[in-house]
């Protein structure tokens, strides 16, 4: 029989760790009736080695308790496969987070390069899931929650603006998602648009109107005829001097 201090020294495990394992009921050392000290048998030490090994694989004590019971190699393989599948799911989630961060970094670089610059590009196909009146119509956001696919709201909202030669006369918020190839339903897609990125602050009054004036001047100069629609998409939200600011990309489709 061995004392807790001896076992801790043999195995390089602290006494507190041994007591923790005992508390988790993975083994039960006997108690000396005279001095009430714990005493460990060789079998106890084998169990401690087993627990320490499977803890190194991050198995929880519930799984270790199953192993601690009578298990054959198939049972053990099944327990390890469960853990492997959990790890694979975590890795997949972390990879998706990494890709999301990389996309935001790319967006930041695009903003730096293209802010207030005008170019021509297509508006990628979006499937329209629903709509509501305005971005600040928070009471209507329930429609977004019902239709959204567990993605941030700002990535699924597009502001559709209708205008003519007299100016902007209406707009609404569209709830969208990237359209898969061959997807059916209401799609929003334009092959050629005048495109720019703008910075919008709470202090910028009638910014969209001024931007449209700039874009329409560009279109007139280049003999491009707008179809009377524009789409504003939020790229990024940030703070400056304790005030919110956003970066929007603007698409103004024109006739071919």
Tab-separated table of C-alpha atoms in Angstrom:
chain	number	residue	atom	x	y	z
A	1	UNK	CA	0.000	0.000	0.000
A	2	UNK	CA	1.198	3.491	-0.796
A	3	UNK	CA	0.428	6.913	0.658
A	4	UNK	CA	-0.930	9.808	-1.401
A	5	UNK	CA	2.449	11.527	-1.148
A	6	UNK	CA	4.238	8.460	-2.517
A	7	UNK	CA	1.795	8.071	-5.420
A	8	UNK	CA	2.068	11.766	-6.244
A	9	UNK	CA	5.860	11.441	-6.325
A	10	UNK	CA	5.764	8.220	-8.390
A	11	UNK	CA	3.457	9.618	-11.061
A	12	UNK	CA	4.390	13.305	-11.069
A	13	UNK	CA	0.804	14.252	-10.210
A	14	UNK	CA	-0.083	16.685	-7.452
A	15	UNK	CA	-1.971	15.567	-4.363
A	16	UNK	CA	-4.751	17.990	-5.263
A	17	UNK	CA	-5.065	16.333	-8.671
A	18	UNK	CA	-5.314	12.904	-7.057
A	19	UNK	CA	-8.000	14.155	-4.684
A	20	UNK	CA	-9.833	15.654	-7.676
A	21	UNK	CA	-9.770	12.320	-9.505
A	22	UNK	CA	-11.105	10.654	-6.381
A	23	UNK	CA	-13.868	13.241	-6.112
A	24	UNK	CA	-14.878	12.360	-9.668
A	25	UNK	CA	-15.288	8.735	-8.533
A	26	UNK	CA	-12.833	7.281	-11.010
A	27	UNK	CA	-11.157	5.351	-8.200
A	28	UNK	CA	-11.602	4.957	-4.445
A	29	UNK	CA	-8.510	4.443	-2.316
A	30	UNK	CA	-8.990	2.718	1.005
A	31	UNK	CA	-8.632	4.569	4.282
A	32	UNK	CA	-6.341	3.386	7.044
A	33	UNK	CA	-8.581	2.758	10.057
A	34	UNK	CA	-5.922	3.875	12.503
A	35	UNK	CA	-4.751	7.186	11.028
A	36	UNK	CA	-7.524	7.716	8.392
A	37	UNK	CA	-4.895	8.357	5.688
A	38	UNK	CA	-5.615	7.275	2.125
A	39	UNK	CA	-3.815	4.164	0.970
A	40	UNK	CA	-3.341	3.222	-2.656
A	41	UNK	CA	-3.008	-0.250	-4.118
A	42	UNK	CA	-1.145	-1.077	-7.353
A	43	UNK	CA	-4.578	-1.411	-8.965
A	44	UNK	CA	-5.411	2.145	-7.853
A	45	UNK	CA	-2.174	3.368	-9.414
A	46	UNK	CA	-3.071	1.619	-12.684
A	47	UNK	CA	-6.439	3.390	-12.698
A	48	UNK	CA	-4.754	6.737	-12.019
A	49	UNK	CA	-2.395	6.144	-14.947
A	50	UNK	CA	-5.374	5.295	-17.136
A	51	UNK	CA	-7.274	8.427	-16.050
A	52	UNK	CA	-4.245	10.639	-16.615
A	53	UNK	CA	-3.745	9.171	-20.084
A	54	UNK	CA	-7.328	9.699	-21.231
A	55	UNK	CA	-7.462	13.150	-19.651
A	56	UNK	CA	-4.470	13.993	-21.853
A	57	UNK	CA	-6.827	13.315	-24.783
A	58	UNK	CA	-9.347	15.717	-23.194
A	59	UNK	CA	-11.906	13.004	-22.496
A	60	UNK	CA	-14.372	14.058	-19.836
A	61	UNK	CA	-14.900	12.062	-16.674
A	62	UNK	CA	-18.177	10.653	-17.923
A	63	UNK	CA	-16.348	9.037	-20.848
A	64	UNK	CA	-13.520	7.896	-18.561
A	65	UNK	CA	-16.057	6.324	-16.218
A	66	UNK	CA	-17.368	4.321	-19.167
A	67	UNK	CA	-13.820	3.202	-19.980
A	68	UNK	CA	-13.260	2.459	-16.319
A	69	UNK	CA	-16.003	-0.100	-16.526
A	70	UNK	CA	-15.531	-3.346	-18.396
A	71	UNK	CA	-14.959	-2.291	-22.025
A	72	UNK	CA	-13.590	-4.182	-24.986
A	73	UNK	CA	-11.608	-2.614	-27.808
A	74	UNK	CA	-14.747	-1.911	-29.851
A	75	UNK	CA	-16.315	-0.052	-26.912
A	76	UNK	CA	-13.130	1.947	-26.436
A	77	UNK	CA	-12.943	2.765	-30.138
A	78	UNK	CA	-16.563	3.970	-30.092
A	79	UNK	CA	-15.878	6.281	-27.128
A	80	UNK	CA	-12.821	7.728	-28.849
A	81	UNK	CA	-14.745	8.184	-32.094
A	82	UNK	CA	-17.371	10.235	-30.240
A	83	UNK	CA	-14.610	12.500	-28.961
A	84	UNK	CA	-13.021	12.709	-32.389
A	85	UNK	CA	-16.330	13.796	-33.932
A	86	UNK	CA	-16.739	16.505	-31.294
A	87	UNK	CA	-13.233	17.781	-32.004
A	88	UNK	CA	-13.924	17.761	-35.752
A	89	UNK	CA	-17.050	19.871	-35.184
A	90	UNK	CA	-15.079	22.365	-33.073
A	91	UNK	CA	-12.344	22.554	-35.716
A	92	UNK	CA	-14.979	23.184	-38.398
A	93	UNK	CA	-16.535	25.953	-36.299
A	94	UNK	CA	-13.140	27.544	-35.683
A	95	UNK	CA	-12.285	27.315	-39.381
A	96	UNK	CA	-15.537	29.101	-40.242
A	97	UNK	CA	-14.699	31.811	-37.697
A	98	UNK	CA	-11.233	32.141	-39.208
A	99	UNK	CA	-12.722	32.508	-42.688
A	100	UNK	CA	-15.169	35.108	-41.371
A	101	UNK	CA	-12.324	37.139	-39.868
A	102	UNK	CA	-10.346	36.871	-43.101
A	103	UNK	CA	-13.357	38.173	-45.041
A	104	UNK	CA	-13.654	41.176	-42.715
A	105	UNK	CA	-9.924	41.852	-43.137
A	106	UNK	CA	-10.416	41.745	-46.915
A	107	UNK	CA	-13.350	44.120	-46.556
A	108	UNK	CA	-11.192	46.561	-44.593
A	109	UNK	CA	-8.547	46.491	-47.336
A	110	UNK	CA	-11.233	47.022	-49.990
A	111	UNK	CA	-12.584	50.030	-48.073
A	112	UNK	CA	-9.089	51.542	-47.859
A	113	UNK	CA	-8.562	51.126	-51.592
A	114	UNK	CA	-12.011	51.944	-52.970
A	115	UNK	CA	-13.492	54.502	-50.555
A	116	UNK	CA	-15.224	57.218	-52.622
A	117	UNK	CA	-13.836	55.713	-55.828
A	118	UNK	CA	-16.272	55.006	-58.671
A	119	UNK	CA	-16.039	51.873	-60.806
A	120	UNK	CA	-18.196	49.433	-62.755
A	121	UNK	CA	-19.032	46.005	-61.378
A	122	UNK	CA	-21.920	43.516	-61.264
A	123	UNK	CA	-24.274	43.130	-58.336
A	124	UNK	CA	-24.022	39.456	-57.311
A	125	UNK	CA	-27.270	37.446	-57.351
A	126	UNK	CA	-29.232	37.611	-54.110
A	127	UNK	CA	-32.347	35.679	-53.217
A	128	UNK	CA	-34.945	37.961	-51.647
A	129	UNK	CA	-36.414	36.342	-48.524
A	130	UNK	CA	-38.582	39.231	-47.367
A	131	UNK	CA	-38.615	42.965	-46.682
A	132	UNK	CA	-39.489	45.655	-44.162
A	133	UNK	CA	-39.732	49.411	-44.257
A	134	UNK	CA	-36.495	50.944	-42.945
A	135	UNK	CA	-33.246	49.981	-41.252
A	136	UNK	CA	-34.299	51.765	-38.061
A	137	UNK	CA	-37.685	50.034	-37.991
A	138	UNK	CA	-36.502	47.764	-35.194
A	139	UNK	CA	-40.017	46.611	-34.387
A	140	UNK	CA	-40.032	44.934	-37.819
A	141	UNK	CA	-36.802	43.013	-37.192
A	142	UNK	CA	-38.856	39.956	-36.215
A	143	UNK	CA	-39.221	39.312	-39.948
A	144	UNK	CA	-35.429	39.182	-40.191
A	145	UNK	CA	-35.124	36.700	-37.336
A	146	UNK	CA	-37.730	34.412	-38.891
A	147	UNK	CA	-36.093	34.410	-42.312
A	148	UNK	CA	-32.401	34.824	-41.526
A	149	UNK	CA	-30.113	31.810	-41.490
A	150	UNK	CA	-28.203	32.328	-38.233
A	151	UNK	CA	-26.056	35.027	-39.838
A	152	UNK	CA	-25.444	38.608	-38.642
A	153	UNK	CA	-28.287	40.934	-39.586
A	154	UNK	CA	-26.063	43.449	-41.366
A	155	UNK	CA	-24.858	40.820	-43.855
A	156	UNK	CA	-28.395	39.954	-44.937
A	157	UNK	CA	-29.900	43.412	-45.266
A	158	UNK	CA	-29.900	45.425	-48.480
A	159	UNK	CA	-31.542	48.803	-48.909
A	160	UNK	CA	-33.361	49.060	-52.228
A	161	UNK	CA	-33.785	52.686	-53.331
A	162	UNK	CA	-36.131	53.793	-56.121
A	163	UNK	CA	-35.495	57.104	-57.833
A	164	UNK	CA	-36.131	59.075	-61.009
A	165	UNK	CA	-34.988	62.363	-62.501
A	166	UNK	CA	-36.658	64.248	-59.629
A	167	UNK	CA	-34.731	62.365	-56.956
A	168	UNK	CA	-35.240	59.531	-54.475
A	169	UNK	CA	-38.915	58.780	-53.889
A	170	UNK	CA	-38.989	55.505	-51.904
A	171	UNK	CA	-36.884	52.780	-50.332
A	172	UNK	CA	-37.228	49.573	-48.344
A	173	UNK	CA	-35.013	47.026	-46.650
A	174	UNK	CA	-34.646	43.622	-48.279
A	175	UNK	CA	-33.731	40.473	-46.372
A	176	UNK	CA	-31.471	38.485	-48.689
A	177	UNK	CA	-29.020	35.635	-48.947
A	178	UNK	CA	-26.465	34.687	-51.586
A	179	UNK	CA	-28.290	32.860	-54.360
A	180	UNK	CA	-27.042	29.436	-55.332
A	181	UNK	CA	-26.547	28.650	-58.995
A	182	UNK	CA	-29.884	27.830	-60.600
A	183	UNK	CA	-31.828	28.889	-57.500
A	184	UNK	CA	-35.455	29.805	-58.100
A	185	UNK	CA	-37.587	32.464	-56.474
A	186	UNK	CA	-37.317	36.241	-56.341
A	187	UNK	CA	-33.750	37.144	-57.264
A	188	UNK	CA	-32.004	40.498	-57.259
A	189	UNK	CA	-29.176	40.618	-59.787
A	190	UNK	CA	-27.621	43.162	-62.139
A	191	UNK	CA	-24.840	42.592	-64.650
A	192	UNK	CA	-23.496	46.155	-64.687
A	193	UNK	CA	-23.643	48.815	-61.996
A	194	UNK	CA	-21.856	51.989	-61.074
A	195	UNK	CA	-20.200	51.096	-57.778
A	196	UNK	CA	-18.683	52.991	-54.885
A	197	UNK	CA	-17.982	52.674	-51.162
A	198	UNK	CA	-18.934	55.493	-48.805
A	199	UNK	CA	-18.492	56.281	-45.125
A	200	UNK	CA	-21.701	57.161	-43.335
A	201	UNK	CA	-21.784	58.868	-39.919
A	202	UNK	CA	-24.700	59.911	-37.769
A	203	UNK	CA	-23.722	63.515	-38.446
A	204	UNK	CA	-23.903	63.086	-42.235
A	205	UNK	CA	-27.297	64.450	-43.201
A	206	UNK	CA	-28.710	63.433	-46.587
A	207	UNK	CA	-25.487	61.589	-47.405
A	208	UNK	CA	-27.248	59.150	-49.732
A	209	UNK	CA	-28.755	62.046	-51.659
A	210	UNK	CA	-25.357	63.684	-52.159
A	211	UNK	CA	-23.791	60.395	-53.177
A	212	UNK	CA	-26.515	59.850	-55.761
A	213	UNK	CA	-25.842	63.272	-57.194
A	214	UNK	CA	-22.170	62.349	-57.600
A	215	UNK	CA	-22.994	58.978	-59.148
A	216	UNK	CA	-25.598	60.433	-61.528
A	217	UNK	CA	-23.118	63.089	-62.623
A	218	UNK	CA	-20.627	60.305	-63.364
A	219	UNK	CA	-23.288	58.376	-65.283
A	220	UNK	CA	-24.263	61.412	-67.335
A	221	UNK	CA	-20.620	62.085	-68.145
A	222	UNK	CA	-20.149	58.485	-69.314
A	223	UNK	CA	-23.545	58.307	-71.061
A	224	UNK	CA	-24.906	55.607	-68.783
A	225	UNK	CA	-28.673	55.465	-68.262
A	226	UNK	CA	-29.805	54.349	-64.780
A	227	UNK	CA	-32.787	52.012	-64.470
A	228	UNK	CA	-34.122	53.918	-61.456
A	229	UNK	CA	-32.941	51.529	-58.761
A	230	UNK	CA	-29.984	51.466	-56.385
A	231	UNK	CA	-28.845	49.035	-53.722
A	232	UNK	CA	-26.983	49.975	-50.549
A	233	UNK	CA	-25.224	47.196	-48.615
A	234	UNK	CA	-23.548	47.584	-45.239
A	235	UNK	CA	-19.937	46.431	-45.299
A	236	UNK	CA	-18.708	47.354	-41.843
A	237	UNK	CA	-19.731	49.044	-38.597
A	238	UNK	CA	-17.248	50.866	-36.374
A	239	UNK	CA	-17.003	53.674	-33.823
A	240	UNK	CA	-15.252	57.027	-34.047
A	241	UNK	CA	-15.280	59.698	-31.337
A	242	UNK	CA	-17.980	57.691	-29.522
A	243	UNK	CA	-20.238	57.861	-32.579
A	244	UNK	CA	-21.241	55.002	-34.833
A	245	UNK	CA	-20.119	55.036	-38.416
A	246	UNK	CA	-20.756	52.578	-41.188
A	247	UNK	CA	-19.233	51.785	-44.531
A	248	UNK	CA	-21.707	51.156	-47.315
A	249	UNK	CA	-21.259	49.882	-50.822
A	250	UNK	CA	-23.595	51.427	-53.367
A	251	UNK	CA	-24.689	49.755	-56.608
A	252	UNK	CA	-26.571	51.747	-59.248
A	253	UNK	CA	-27.550	49.507	-62.185
A	254	UNK	CA	-27.724	50.990	-65.661
A	255	UNK	CA	-29.195	49.965	-68.999
A	256	UNK	CA	-26.921	48.161	-71.428
